[in-house]
Coordinates of C-alpha atoms in Angstrom, one line a residue:
M275 CA -19.0 72.0 70.0
A276 CA -17.5 69.6 68.1
E277 CA -14.8 69.4 65.5
P278 CA -16.4 70.3 61.7
L279 CA -16.0 67.3 59.8
E280 CA -13.4 67.3 56.7
P281 CA -13.6 65.2 53.5
I282 CA -12.2 61.4 53.9
N283 CA -9.1 61.1 51.7
W284 CA -8.2 57.3 51.0
N285 CA -4.9 57.5 49.7
T286 CA -3.5 59.8 52.6
L287 CA -5.0 57.7 55.4
T288 CA -3.1 56.0 58.1
A289 CA -2.9 52.5 59.1
D290 CA -4.9 53.6 61.9
E291 CA -6.8 56.3 60.4
A292 CA -8.1 53.5 57.8
E293 CA -9.3 51.2 59.8
A294 CA -11.3 53.1 61.9
E295 CA -12.9 54.6 59.0
W296 CA -13.2 51.4 57.1
L297 CA -15.1 49.7 60.3
D298 CA -17.3 53.4 60.4
L299 CA -18.4 53.5 56.9
N300 CA -19.0 49.9 57.0
A301 CA -21.4 49.9 60.0
W302 CA -23.1 53.4 58.5
V303 CA -23.8 51.2 54.9
N304 CA -25.2 48.3 56.9
W305 CA -27.7 51.1 58.5
L306 CA -28.0 52.8 55.3
R307 CA -28.9 49.5 53.2
G308 CA -31.2 48.2 56.3
T309 CA -32.9 51.7 56.7
Y310 CA -33.8 52.1 53.6
G311 CA -33.8 48.8 52.0
L312 CA -31.3 48.7 49.3
A313 CA -30.7 46.2 46.5
P314 CA -27.4 45.5 45.5
N315 CA -27.7 47.0 42.3
E316 CA -27.3 50.3 44.8
I317 CA -25.1 48.9 47.2
P318 CA -23.4 45.3 46.5
P319 CA -22.0 43.3 49.5
M320 CA -18.7 43.5 48.0
W321 CA -18.8 47.7 47.8
H322 CA -15.8 47.7 49.5
R323 CA -13.8 46.0 46.9
H324 CA -15.0 48.8 44.4
D325 CA -13.1 52.4 44.9
E326 CA -16.0 54.1 42.7
L327 CA -18.4 52.9 45.4
V328 CA -15.8 53.5 48.5
W329 CA -15.4 56.8 47.6
E330 CA -19.3 57.8 46.4
L331 CA -20.3 55.5 49.9
S332 CA -17.8 57.8 52.1
A333 CA -18.9 60.9 50.5
L334 CA -22.6 60.5 51.0
H335 CA -21.9 59.3 54.8
L336 CA -19.9 62.2 55.5
H337 CA -22.9 64.3 54.1
W338 CA -25.4 62.3 56.3
L339 CA -23.0 62.8 59.7
N340 CA -23.2 66.7 58.8
S341 CA -26.7 66.7 58.3
Y342 CA -27.8 65.3 60.9
S343 CA -25.0 67.1 63.6
P344 CA -26.5 69.0 66.2
D345 CA -24.9 72.1 64.5
A346 CA -27.0 71.1 61.2
S347 CA -29.4 73.8 59.7
P348 CA -33.5 72.0 60.9
S349 CA -33.5 71.9 57.0
S350 CA -30.4 69.9 56.5
P351 CA -31.9 66.1 56.4
L352 CA -34.3 67.5 53.3
A353 CA -30.9 68.7 51.7
W354 CA -29.2 64.9 52.4
H355 CA -32.6 63.3 51.0
R356 CA -32.2 65.3 47.7
D357 CA -28.6 64.3 47.2
F358 CA -29.8 60.8 48.4
A359 CA -31.7 60.1 45.5
E360 CA -29.6 61.9 43.2
T361 CA -26.6 59.5 45.1
R362 CA -28.9 56.5 44.5
H363 CA -28.9 56.9 40.7
R364 CA -24.5 57.0 40.5
L365 CA -24.6 53.9 42.6
R366 CA -26.7 52.1 40.3
D367 CA -24.6 53.3 37.6
W368 CA -21.4 52.3 39.2
V369 CA -22.7 48.9 39.9
A370 CA -23.4 48.1 37.2
A371 CA -20.0 49.4 35.5
C372 CA -18.1 47.6 38.0
G373 CA -19.9 44.2 37.5
T374 CA -20.5 43.3 41.1
R375 CA -23.4 41.3 42.1
L376 CA -25.2 39.8 45.0
D377 CA -23.4 36.7 44.5
R378 CA -20.6 36.9 42.8
D379 CA -18.0 40.0 42.3
R380 CA -15.1 41.0 39.8
P381 CA -12.6 43.6 39.9
T382 CA -13.4 46.4 38.1
R383 CA -13.2 46.3 34.6
Q384 CA -10.3 49.0 33.5
T385 CA -9.7 49.9 29.9
A386 CA -6.2 50.3 28.4
W387 CA -5.3 53.6 26.7
P388 CA -3.2 53.6 23.5
G389 CA 0.3 52.8 24.3
E390 CA -0.6 50.9 27.8
P391 CA -0.5 47.2 28.3
A392 CA -4.2 45.6 28.0
A393 CA -5.7 44.8 31.0
L394 CA -6.2 41.1 31.9
P395 CA -9.4 39.4 31.9
T396 CA -10.2 38.7 36.0
A397 CA -12.7 35.9 36.7
E398 CA -15.5 36.4 38.8
A399 CA -15.5 35.1 42.7
S400 CA -18.6 33.6 44.5
V401 CA -19.3 35.6 47.7
T402 CA -20.2 33.2 50.2
D403 CA -19.4 35.2 53.4
R404 CA -19.2 39.2 52.8
D405 CA -18.3 39.4 56.4
A406 CA -15.4 37.4 56.6
D407 CA -14.5 39.2 53.3
F408 CA -14.4 42.6 54.3
V409 CA -12.4 41.8 57.6
Q410 CA -9.8 40.2 55.1
F411 CA -9.7 43.5 53.1
V412 CA -9.5 46.0 55.9
M413 CA -6.8 44.0 57.6
E414 CA -4.9 43.6 54.1
D415 CA -5.2 47.4 53.5
V416 CA -4.3 48.3 56.8
T417 CA -1.1 45.9 56.4
A418 CA -0.3 47.8 53.4
R419 CA -0.6 51.3 54.9
R420 CA 1.8 49.7 57.5
Q421 CA 4.3 48.6 54.8
V422 CA 4.3 52.2 53.8
E423 CA 4.7 54.1 56.6
A424 CA 7.6 51.7 57.7
D425 CA 9.7 52.4 54.6
L426 CA 8.7 56.0 55.0
E427 CA 10.1 55.7 57.8
R428 CA 13.2 54.0 56.6
R429 CA 14.0 56.3 54.3
A430 CA 13.5 59.0 56.4
S431 CA 16.3 57.9 59.1

């Protein structure tokens, strides 16, 4: 019997864990959008650059893995599809709020609270090679995590 899956906390993953999770999630998201014919207003090409979409898709992926595991209840896939329908509504809301599109992307806008500096306006960038951007994004994320790990090791010694 396989070990039970645990929720993924993207904030605490090591560099190696993050790299594996990014690649796994990316493959599954590509399968999901192709299998269900999802439009870019539900899963845009640059989903990986928007934390709100990463967390939502990661949770959906984990739910799918649990629902289709050999130990799952025979009705688990129906529960997954019910939750998937609800998730699609949230995904559309997230995509509309963050402003990413099929052919262009910008960072999710942040609203400054009273007493905080005003958020700087961000420009949109054209999406020309989504796969190359994903690879670069993952490399930058893994490199940043390795730097944090190295800093923690230096402080501990």
